[in-house]
Coordinates of C-alpha atoms in Angstrom, one line a residue:
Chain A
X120 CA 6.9 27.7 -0.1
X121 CA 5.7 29.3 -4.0
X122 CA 9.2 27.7 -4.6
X123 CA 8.6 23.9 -3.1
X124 CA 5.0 24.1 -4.7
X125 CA 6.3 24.6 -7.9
X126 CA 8.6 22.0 -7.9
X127 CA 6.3 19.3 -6.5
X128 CA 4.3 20.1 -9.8
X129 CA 7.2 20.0 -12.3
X130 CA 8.0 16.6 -10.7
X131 CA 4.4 15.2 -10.8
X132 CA 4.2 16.3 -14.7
X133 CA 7.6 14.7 -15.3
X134 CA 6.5 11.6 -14.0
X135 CA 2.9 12.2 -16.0
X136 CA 5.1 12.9 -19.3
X137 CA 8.0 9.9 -18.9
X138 CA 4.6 7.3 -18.3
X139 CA 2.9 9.3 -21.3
X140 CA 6.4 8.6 -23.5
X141 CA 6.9 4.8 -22.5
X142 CA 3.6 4.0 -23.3
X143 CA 3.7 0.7 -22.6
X144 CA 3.9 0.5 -18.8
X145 CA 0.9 1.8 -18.7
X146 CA -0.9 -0.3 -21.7
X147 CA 0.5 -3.4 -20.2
X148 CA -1.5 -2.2 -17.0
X149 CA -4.9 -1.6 -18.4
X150 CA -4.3 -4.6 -20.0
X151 CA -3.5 -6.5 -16.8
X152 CA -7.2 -5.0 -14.9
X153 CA -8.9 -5.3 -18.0
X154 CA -7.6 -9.2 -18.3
X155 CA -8.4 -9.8 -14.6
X156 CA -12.0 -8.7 -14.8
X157 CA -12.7 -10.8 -17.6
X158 CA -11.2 -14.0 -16.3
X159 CA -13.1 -13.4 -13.5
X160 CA -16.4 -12.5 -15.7
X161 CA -15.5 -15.8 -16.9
X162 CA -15.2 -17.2 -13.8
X163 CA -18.6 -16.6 -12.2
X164 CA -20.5 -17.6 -15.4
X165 CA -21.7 -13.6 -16.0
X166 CA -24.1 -13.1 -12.6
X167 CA -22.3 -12.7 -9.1
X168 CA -23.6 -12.1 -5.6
X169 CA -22.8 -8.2 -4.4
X170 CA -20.8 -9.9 -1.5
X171 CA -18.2 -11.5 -3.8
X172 CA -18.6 -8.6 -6.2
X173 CA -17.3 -6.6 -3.4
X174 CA -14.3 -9.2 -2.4
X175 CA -13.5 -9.8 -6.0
X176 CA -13.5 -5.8 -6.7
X177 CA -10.9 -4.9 -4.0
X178 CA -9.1 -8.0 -4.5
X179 CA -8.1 -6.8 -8.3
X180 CA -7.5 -3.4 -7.3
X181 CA -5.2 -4.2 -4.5
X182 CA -3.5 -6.4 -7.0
X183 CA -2.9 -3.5 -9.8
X184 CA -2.4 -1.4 -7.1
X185 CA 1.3 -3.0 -6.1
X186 CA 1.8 -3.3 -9.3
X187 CA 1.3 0.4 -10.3
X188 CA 2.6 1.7 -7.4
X189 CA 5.4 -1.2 -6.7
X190 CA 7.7 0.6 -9.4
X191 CA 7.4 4.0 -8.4
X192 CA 11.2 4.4 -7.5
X193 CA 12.6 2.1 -9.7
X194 CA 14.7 4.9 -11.6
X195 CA 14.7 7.1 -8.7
X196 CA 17.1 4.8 -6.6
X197 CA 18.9 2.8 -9.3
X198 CA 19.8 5.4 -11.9
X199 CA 19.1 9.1 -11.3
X200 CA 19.9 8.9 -7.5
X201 CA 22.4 11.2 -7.1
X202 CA 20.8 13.3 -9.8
X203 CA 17.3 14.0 -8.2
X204 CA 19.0 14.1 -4.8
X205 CA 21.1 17.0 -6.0
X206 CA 17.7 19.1 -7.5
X207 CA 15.1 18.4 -4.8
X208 CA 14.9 17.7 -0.9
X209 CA 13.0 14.3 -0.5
X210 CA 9.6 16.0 1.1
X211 CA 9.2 17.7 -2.2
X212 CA 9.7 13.9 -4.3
X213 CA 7.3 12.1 -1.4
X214 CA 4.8 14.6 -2.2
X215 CA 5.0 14.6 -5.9
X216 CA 5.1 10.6 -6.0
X217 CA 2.0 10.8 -3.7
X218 CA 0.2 13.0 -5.5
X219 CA 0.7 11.3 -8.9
X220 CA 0.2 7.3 -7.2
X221 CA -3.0 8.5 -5.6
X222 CA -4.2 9.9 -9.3
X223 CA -3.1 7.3 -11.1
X224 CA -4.5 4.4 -8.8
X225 CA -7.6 6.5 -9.0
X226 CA -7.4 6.2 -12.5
X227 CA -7.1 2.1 -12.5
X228 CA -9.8 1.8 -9.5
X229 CA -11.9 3.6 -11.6
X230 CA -11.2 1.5 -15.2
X231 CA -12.1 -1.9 -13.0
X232 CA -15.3 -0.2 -11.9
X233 CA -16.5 0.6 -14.8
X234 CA -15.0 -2.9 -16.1
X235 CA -17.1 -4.5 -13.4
X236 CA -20.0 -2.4 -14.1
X237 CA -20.0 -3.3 -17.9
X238 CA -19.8 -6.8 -17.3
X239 CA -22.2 -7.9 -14.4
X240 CA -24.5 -4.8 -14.6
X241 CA -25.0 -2.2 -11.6
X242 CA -23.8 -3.3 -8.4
X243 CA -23.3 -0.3 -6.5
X244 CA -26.9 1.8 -5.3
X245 CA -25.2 5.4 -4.4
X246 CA -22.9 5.4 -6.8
X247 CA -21.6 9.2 -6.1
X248 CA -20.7 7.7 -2.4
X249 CA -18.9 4.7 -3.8
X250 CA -16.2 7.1 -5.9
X251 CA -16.1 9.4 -2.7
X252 CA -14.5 5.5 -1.2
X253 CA -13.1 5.1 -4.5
X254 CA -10.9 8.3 -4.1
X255 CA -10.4 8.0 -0.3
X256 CA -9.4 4.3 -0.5
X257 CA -7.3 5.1 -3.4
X258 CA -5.4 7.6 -1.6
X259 CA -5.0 5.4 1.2
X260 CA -3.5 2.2 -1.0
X261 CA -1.1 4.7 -2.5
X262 CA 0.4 6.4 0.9
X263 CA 1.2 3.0 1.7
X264 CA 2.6 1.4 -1.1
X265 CA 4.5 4.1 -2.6
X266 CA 6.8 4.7 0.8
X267 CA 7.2 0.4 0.7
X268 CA 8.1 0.4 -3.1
X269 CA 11.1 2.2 -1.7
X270 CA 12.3 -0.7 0.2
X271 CA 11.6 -2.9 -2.6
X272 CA 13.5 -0.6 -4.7
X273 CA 16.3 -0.6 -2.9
X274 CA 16.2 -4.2 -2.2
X275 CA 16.1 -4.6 -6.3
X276 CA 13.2 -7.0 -5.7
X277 CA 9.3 -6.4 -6.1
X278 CA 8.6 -9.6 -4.7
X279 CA 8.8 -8.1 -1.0
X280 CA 6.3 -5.4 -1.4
X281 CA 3.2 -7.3 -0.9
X282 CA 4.7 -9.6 2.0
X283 CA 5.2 -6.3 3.6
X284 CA 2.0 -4.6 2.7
X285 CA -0.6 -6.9 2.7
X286 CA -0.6 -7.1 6.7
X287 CA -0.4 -3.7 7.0
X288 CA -2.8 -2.7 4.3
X289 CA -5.7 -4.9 6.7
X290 CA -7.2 -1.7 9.0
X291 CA -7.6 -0.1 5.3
X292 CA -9.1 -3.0 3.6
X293 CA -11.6 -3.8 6.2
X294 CA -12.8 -0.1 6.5
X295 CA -12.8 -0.2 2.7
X296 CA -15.1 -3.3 2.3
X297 CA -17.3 -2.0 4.9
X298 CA -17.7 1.3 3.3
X299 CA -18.6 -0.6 -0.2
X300 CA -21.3 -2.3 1.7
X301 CA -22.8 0.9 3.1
X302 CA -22.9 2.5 -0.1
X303 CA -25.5 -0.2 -1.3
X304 CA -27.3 -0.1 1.8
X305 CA -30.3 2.8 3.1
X306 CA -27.8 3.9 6.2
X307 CA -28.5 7.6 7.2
X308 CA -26.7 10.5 6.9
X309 CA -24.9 10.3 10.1
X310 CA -23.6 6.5 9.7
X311 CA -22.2 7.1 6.4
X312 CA -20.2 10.5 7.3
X313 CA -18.4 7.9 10.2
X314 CA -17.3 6.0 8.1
X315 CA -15.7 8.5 5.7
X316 CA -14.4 10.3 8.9
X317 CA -13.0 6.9 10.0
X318 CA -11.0 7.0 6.3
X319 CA -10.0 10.5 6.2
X320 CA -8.1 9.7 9.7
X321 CA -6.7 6.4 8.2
X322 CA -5.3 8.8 5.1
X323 CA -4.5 11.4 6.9
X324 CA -2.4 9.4 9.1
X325 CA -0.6 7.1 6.1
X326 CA 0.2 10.3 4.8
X327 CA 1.4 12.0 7.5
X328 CA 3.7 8.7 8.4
X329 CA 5.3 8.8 4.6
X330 CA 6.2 12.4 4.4
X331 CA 8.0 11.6 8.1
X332 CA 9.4 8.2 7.0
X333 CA 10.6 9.2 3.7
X334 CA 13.9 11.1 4.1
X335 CA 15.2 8.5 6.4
X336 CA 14.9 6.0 3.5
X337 CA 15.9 8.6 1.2
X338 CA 19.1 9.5 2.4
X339 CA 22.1 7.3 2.3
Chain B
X266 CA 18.9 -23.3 23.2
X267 CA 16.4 -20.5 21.8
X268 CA 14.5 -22.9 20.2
X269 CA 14.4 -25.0 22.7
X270 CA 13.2 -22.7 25.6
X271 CA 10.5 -21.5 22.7
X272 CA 8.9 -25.4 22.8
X273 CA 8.8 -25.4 26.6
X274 CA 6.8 -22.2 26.4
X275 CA 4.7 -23.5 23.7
X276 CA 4.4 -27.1 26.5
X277 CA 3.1 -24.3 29.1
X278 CA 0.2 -23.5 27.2
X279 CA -0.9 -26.2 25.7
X280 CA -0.9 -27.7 29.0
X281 CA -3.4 -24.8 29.9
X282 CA -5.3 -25.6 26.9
X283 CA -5.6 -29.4 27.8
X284 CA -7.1 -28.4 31.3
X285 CA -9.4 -25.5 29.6
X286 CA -10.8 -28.0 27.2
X287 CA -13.9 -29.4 28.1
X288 CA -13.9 -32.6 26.5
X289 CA -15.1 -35.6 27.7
X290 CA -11.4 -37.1 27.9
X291 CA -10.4 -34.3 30.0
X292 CA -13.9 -34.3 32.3
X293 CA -10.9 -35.7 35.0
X294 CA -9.2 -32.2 35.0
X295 CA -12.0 -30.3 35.2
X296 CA -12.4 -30.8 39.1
X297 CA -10.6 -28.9 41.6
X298 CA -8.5 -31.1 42.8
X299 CA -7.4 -32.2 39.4
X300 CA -6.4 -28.9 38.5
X301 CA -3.0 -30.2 41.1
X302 CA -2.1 -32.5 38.6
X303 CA -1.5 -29.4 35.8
X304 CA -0.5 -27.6 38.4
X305 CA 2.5 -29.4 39.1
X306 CA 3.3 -30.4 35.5
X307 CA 3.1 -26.6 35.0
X308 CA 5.4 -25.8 37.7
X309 CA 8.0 -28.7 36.9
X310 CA 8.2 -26.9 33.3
X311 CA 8.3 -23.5 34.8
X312 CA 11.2 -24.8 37.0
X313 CA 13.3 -25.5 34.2
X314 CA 12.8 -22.3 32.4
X315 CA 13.7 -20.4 35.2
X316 CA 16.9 -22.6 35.9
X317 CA 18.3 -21.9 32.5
X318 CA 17.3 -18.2 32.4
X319 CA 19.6 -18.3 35.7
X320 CA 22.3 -20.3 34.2
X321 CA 22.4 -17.4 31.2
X322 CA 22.1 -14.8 32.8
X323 CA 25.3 -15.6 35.2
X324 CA 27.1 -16.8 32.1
X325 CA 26.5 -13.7 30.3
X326 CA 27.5 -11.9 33.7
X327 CA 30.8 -13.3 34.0
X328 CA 31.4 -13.0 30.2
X329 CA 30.8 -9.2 30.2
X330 CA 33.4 -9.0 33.2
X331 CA 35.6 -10.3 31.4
X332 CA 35.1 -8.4 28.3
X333 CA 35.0 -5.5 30.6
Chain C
X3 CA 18.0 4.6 33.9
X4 CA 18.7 3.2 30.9
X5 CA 17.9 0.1 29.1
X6 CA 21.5 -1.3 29.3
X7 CA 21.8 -0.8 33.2
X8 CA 18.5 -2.3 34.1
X9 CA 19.0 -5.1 32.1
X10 CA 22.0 -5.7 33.8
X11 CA 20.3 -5.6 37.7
X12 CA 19.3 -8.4 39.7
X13 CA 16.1 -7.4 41.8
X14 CA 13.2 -7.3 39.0
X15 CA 14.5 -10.5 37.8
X16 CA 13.8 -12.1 41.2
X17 CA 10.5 -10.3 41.5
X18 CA 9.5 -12.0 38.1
X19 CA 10.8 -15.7 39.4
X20 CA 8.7 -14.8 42.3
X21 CA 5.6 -13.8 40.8
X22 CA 5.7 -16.6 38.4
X23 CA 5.6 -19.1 40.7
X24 CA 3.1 -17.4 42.7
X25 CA 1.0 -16.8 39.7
X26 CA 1.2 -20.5 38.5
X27 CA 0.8 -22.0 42.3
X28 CA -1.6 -19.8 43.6
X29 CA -3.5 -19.2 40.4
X30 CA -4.9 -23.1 40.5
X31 CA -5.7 -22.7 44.6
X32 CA -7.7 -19.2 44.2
X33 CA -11.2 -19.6 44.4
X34 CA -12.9 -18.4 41.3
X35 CA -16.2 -17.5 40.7
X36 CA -18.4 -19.6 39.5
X37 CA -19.4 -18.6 35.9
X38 CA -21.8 -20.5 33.5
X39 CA -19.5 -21.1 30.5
X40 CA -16.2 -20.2 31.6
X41 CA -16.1 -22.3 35.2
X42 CA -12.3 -23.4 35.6
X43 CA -11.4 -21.8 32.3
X44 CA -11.1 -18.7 33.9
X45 CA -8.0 -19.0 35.1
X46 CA -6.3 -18.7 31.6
X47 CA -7.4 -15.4 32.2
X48 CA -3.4 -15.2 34.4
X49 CA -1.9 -16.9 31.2
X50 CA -3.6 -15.5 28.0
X51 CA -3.8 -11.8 29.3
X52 CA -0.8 -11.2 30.4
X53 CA 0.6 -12.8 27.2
X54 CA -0.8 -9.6 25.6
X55 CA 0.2 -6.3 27.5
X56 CA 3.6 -9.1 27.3
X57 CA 3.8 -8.2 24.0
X58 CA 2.3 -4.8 23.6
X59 CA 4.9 -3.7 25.5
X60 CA 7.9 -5.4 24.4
X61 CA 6.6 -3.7 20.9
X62 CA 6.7 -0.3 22.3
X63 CA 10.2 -1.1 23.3
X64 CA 10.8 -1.8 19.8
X65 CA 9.1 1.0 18.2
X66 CA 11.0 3.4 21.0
X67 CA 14.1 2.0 20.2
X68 CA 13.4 2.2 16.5
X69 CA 12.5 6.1 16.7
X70 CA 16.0 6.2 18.8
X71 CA 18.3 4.4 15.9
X72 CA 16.5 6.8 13.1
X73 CA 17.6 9.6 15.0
X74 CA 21.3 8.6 16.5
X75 CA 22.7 6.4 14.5
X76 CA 23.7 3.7 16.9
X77 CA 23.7 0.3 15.8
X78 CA 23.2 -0.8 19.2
X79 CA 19.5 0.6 19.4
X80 CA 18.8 -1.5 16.5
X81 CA 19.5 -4.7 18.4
X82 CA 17.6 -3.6 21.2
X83 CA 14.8 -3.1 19.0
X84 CA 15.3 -6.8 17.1
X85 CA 15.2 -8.9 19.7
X86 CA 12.5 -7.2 22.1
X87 CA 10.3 -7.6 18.0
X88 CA 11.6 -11.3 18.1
X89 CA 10.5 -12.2 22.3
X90 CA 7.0 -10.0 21.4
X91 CA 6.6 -12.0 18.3
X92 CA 7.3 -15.3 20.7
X93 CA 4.5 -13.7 23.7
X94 CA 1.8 -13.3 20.0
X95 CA 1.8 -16.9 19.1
X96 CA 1.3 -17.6 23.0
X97 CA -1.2 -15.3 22.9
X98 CA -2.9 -16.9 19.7
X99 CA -2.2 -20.4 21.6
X100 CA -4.2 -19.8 24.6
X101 CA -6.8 -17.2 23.6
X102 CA -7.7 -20.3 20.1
X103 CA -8.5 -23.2 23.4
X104 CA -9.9 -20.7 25.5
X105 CA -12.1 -20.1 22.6
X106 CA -12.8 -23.7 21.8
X107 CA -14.4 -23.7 25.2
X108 CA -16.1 -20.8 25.3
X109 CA -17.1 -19.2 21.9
X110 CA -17.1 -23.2 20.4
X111 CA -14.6 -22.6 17.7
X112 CA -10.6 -22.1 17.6
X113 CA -10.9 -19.3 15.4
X114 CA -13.7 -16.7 15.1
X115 CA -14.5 -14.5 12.1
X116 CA -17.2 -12.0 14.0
X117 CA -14.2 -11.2 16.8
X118 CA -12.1 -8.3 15.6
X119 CA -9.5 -8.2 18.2
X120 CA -8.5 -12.1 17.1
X121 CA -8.0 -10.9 13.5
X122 CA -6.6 -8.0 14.5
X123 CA -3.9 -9.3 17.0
X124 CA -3.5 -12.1 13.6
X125 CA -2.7 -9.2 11.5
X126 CA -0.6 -7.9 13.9
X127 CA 1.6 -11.3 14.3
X128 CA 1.7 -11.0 10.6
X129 CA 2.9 -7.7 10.4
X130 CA 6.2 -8.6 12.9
X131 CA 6.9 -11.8 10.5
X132 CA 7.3 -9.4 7.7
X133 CA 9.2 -7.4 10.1
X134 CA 11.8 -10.2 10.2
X135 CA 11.6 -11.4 6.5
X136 CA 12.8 -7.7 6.0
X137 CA 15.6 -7.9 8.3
X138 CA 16.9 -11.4 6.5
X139 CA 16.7 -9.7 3.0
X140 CA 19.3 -7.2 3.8
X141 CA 22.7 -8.0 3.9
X142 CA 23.7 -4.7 4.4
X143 CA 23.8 -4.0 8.4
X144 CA 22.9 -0.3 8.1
X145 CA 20.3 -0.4 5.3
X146 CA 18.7 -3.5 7.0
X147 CA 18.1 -1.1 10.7
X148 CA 17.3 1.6 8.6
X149 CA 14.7 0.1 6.9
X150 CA 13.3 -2.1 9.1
X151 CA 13.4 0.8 11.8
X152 CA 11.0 2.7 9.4
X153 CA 8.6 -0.1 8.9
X154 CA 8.2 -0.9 12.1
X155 CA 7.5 2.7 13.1
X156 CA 5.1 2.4 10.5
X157 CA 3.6 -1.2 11.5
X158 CA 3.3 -0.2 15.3
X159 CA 1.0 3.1 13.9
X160 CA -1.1 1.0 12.2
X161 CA -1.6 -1.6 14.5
X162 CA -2.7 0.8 17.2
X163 CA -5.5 2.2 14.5
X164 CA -6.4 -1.6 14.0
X165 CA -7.1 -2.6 17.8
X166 CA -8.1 0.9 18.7
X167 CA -10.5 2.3 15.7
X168 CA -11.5 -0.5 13.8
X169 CA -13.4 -2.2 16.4
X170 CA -15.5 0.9 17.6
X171 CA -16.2 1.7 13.9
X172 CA -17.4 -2.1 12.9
X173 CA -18.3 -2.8 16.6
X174 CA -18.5 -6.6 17.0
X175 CA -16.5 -8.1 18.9
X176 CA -17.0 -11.4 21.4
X177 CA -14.2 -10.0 24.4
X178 CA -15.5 -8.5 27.2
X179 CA -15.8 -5.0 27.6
X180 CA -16.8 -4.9 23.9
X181 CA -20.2 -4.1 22.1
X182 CA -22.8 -5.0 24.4
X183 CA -20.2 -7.8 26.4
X184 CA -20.1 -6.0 30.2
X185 CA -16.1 -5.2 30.5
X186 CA -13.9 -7.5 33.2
X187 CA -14.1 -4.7 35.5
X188 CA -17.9 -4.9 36.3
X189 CA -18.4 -8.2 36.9
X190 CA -16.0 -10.8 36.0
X191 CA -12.7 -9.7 37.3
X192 CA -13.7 -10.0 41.3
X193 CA -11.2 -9.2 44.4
X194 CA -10.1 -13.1 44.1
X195 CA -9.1 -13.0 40.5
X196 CA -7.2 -9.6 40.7
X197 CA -5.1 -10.7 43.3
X198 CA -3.4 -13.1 40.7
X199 CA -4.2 -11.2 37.4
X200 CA -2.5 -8.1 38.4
X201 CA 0.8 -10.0 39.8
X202 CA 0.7 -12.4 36.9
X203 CA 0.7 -9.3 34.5
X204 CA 4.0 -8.1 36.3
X205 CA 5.2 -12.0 35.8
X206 CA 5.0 -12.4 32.2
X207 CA 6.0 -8.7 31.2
X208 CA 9.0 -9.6 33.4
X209 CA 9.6 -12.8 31.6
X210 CA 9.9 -11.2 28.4
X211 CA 11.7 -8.3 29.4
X212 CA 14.2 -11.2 31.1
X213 CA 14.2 -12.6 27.9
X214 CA 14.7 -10.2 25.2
X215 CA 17.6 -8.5 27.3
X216 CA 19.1 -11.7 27.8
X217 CA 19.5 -12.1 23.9
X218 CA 20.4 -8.3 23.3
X219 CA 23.1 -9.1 25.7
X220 CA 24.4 -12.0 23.9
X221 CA 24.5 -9.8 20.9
X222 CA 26.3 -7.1 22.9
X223 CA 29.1 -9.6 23.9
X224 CA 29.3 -10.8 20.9
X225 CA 29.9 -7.3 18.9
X226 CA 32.5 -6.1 21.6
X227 CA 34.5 -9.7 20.5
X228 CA 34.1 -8.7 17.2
X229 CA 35.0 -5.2 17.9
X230 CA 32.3 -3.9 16.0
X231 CA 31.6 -1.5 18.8

């Protein structure tokens, strides 16, 4: 168990160090949200209404999210197959891809808030409950995409990942939306705890589904 | 033949449509008695279907006795 | 029993002619009640319905025979799987067909934003589309039930959260039996209407049952003449 452990956190600092090395995945990234906010700043003339700041939010971070998360196995199936299949069993690489997606989409959702925040002011009333969503939702966009992105992976073709996900990611989106509304609005105690519940089952459940799912994609 | 049996299907319904619509062009199958004239379209379609479902399934029948 | 000898038996399929044409003779003489909006447009209730549980079933079919190819191996599970997706797909869009003129009439629009179960059941339609764009970009047979087997595991779980969680958690919805509409049970569905709802349920699940196994047996001929298996 010490063992597996262990190895799930050599694999997620791999994966940390080989994005740290080729810097440029991850530049072209932040430039991509960074870009995205700003045409949209553009867009709406500098002043927007929460309701579309709330569509146009999501709408950027689902986009960055395939994008992130749509190459996760890229070298994983095409080059060091054989090689990673040899060192680890494929719950141990589900779990460290996990892990690291749901940081590093954390990361993004995070870079497009305060984006958002920089350029049309405060939108968001309790902000400490919107980053509670913010880490929950991110969680849940990562569980998804990173078990697709192996079907797109092994299909050699990114185009298919958000035909597949966008239908599926719905439940998640909608909950997600809802929850940005309720952290700008006085709900009580009790309404707002639902709704977290509500996404803690949604992640749980994503999760759960990937670590199951995952070997039979893994294996040849 | 797939496709085909899919647009009779698709007839079915917007047949039921036509008759749920209450618009003022339709106000004549609204009544009770009206509701026979659907009805019968409905089941002339309906005949068909099941007709050809019939013919396939025997045709597949003898076709997996003889594979058999 | 297994799938491959019921398909093959006569008796349910007669039941099913049977109750079809019960269900669309019968279904225009029953006396309904008389409602204020709904009035003769309650007798979609035997079509659009039915069109559901139709396909709700025909997608557990497909997710059960999905888990089965994951774990055996056999190609033939896969078909099973396809073409009961493909007939489900078939009973959504007649689902969508009569529920949008059924809500022309009633709600006053073909397509309402405040009704979860619509964008839901939407989603869901969506979800076994991708299903089959996935299928077409393999070319590999094995991969593509593989793969597809997964996702559809994984689109069924979701669905279920969609139709079952989302709409107790966001709570509006226009179908009876939802937020503050009184349910079919307490005063819609009377002793008249359930004498042709519950038959026509049996009708159109039979339908598509007749139907999918109809093309898995095609498929099943044609394998064993390519001697494939």
């Amino acid at each position: 168990m010490l063992e597996q452990a262990n190895r799930v956190k050599y694999l997620i600092l791999k994966e940390a160090y080989l994005e740290w090395r080729n810097k440029s995945v991850l530049a072209s990234m932040l430039l991509y949200v960074i870009g995205a906010t700003f045409i949209v700043y553009y867009a709406f003339e500098g002043r927007i209404e929460f309701q579309s700041w709330t569509a146009i939010f999501w709408v950027i971070v689902l986009f960055s999210v395939i994008n992130i998360v749509g190459k996760t196995f890229e070298k994983e199936v095409n080059q060091q197959y054989y090689y990673i299949r040899g060192l680890v069993s494929p719950i141990e690489l589900i779990l460290s891809k996990l892990f690291y997606n749901a940081f590093l989409v954390f990361f993004f959702e995070l870079i497009v808030y305060v984006e958002m925040t920089i350029f049309f002011g405060i939108q968001i009333q309790d902000s400490s409950y919107f980053l509670l969503v913010l880490f929950l939702g991110g969680i849940g966009f990562s569980n998804l995409f990173t078990l697709f992105s192996t079907i797109t992976a092994r299909l050699n073709n990114i185009v298919v990942l958000p035909v597949l996900g966008f239908p599926i990611i719905l439940p998640l989106l909608i909950l997600v939306l809802r929850l940005t509304n309720i952290s700008n609005i006085e709900v009580d105690f009790d309404e707002k705890m639902i709704n977290i519940g509500a996404m803690l089952l949604l992640d749980t459940i994503t999760f759960i589904l990937s670590i199951i799912l995952f070997p039979y994609l893994w294996s040849e | 033949m797939k496709v085909a049996l899919f647009f009779l299907l698709i007839n079915i319904f917007s047949i039921v449509g036509v008759f749920a619509e209450e618009h003022q062009a339709y106000d004549l199958l609204i009544t009770q008695d009206k509701l026979v004239a659907v009805q019968v379209v409905l089941l002339i379609i309906l005949v068909v279907i099941v007709t050809f479902l019939i013919r396939q399934e025997k045709q597949i029948k003898s076709l997996e006795d003889r594979i058999k | 029993m297994t799938y491959e000898k019921f398909t093959t038996q006569i008796w349910w399929k007669a039941i099913t002619i049977v109750l079809l044409f019960y269900t669309c003779i019968y279904g225009f003489i029953v006396k309904v009640p008389d409602l204020p909006i709904l009035e003769q447009s309650i007798r979609n209730l035997f079509f659009h319905v039915p069109m559901w549980f139709a396909m709700m079933l025909l997608m557990m079919i497909n997710l059960f025979f999905s888990i089965k190819y994951l774990s055996s191996n056999s190609q033939r599970n896969d078909v099973i799987a396809e073409k009961s997706a493909l007939i489900g797909l078939l009973f959504g869009f007649l689902g969508l067909a009569t529920g949008s003129v059924w809500a022309k009439v009633t709600w006053g629009a073909w397509w309402v934003f405040a009704e979860v179960k619509l964008n839901a059941t939407a989603a869901a339609v969506l979800v076994y589309c991708a299903y089959f764009i996935l299928r077409s970009s393999f070319s590999d047979s094995e991969m593509k039930a593989k793969f597809s087997g997964v996702y559809s595991i994984f689109a069924f779980v979701m669905f279920m959260v969609f139709i079952n969680i989302i709409p107790r958690v966001s709570g509006s919805s226009l179908h009876p039996g939802n937020g503050g509409n009184p349910g079919f049970n307490s005063y819609d569905l009377d002793n008249n209407l359930r004498k042709v709802f519950y038959p026509a349920v049996i009708a159109w699940i039979g339908l598509g049952l007749w139907l999918s196994s109809l093309l898995v047996r095609i498929q099943f001929v044609k394998r064993k003449l390519d001697s494939i298996d």
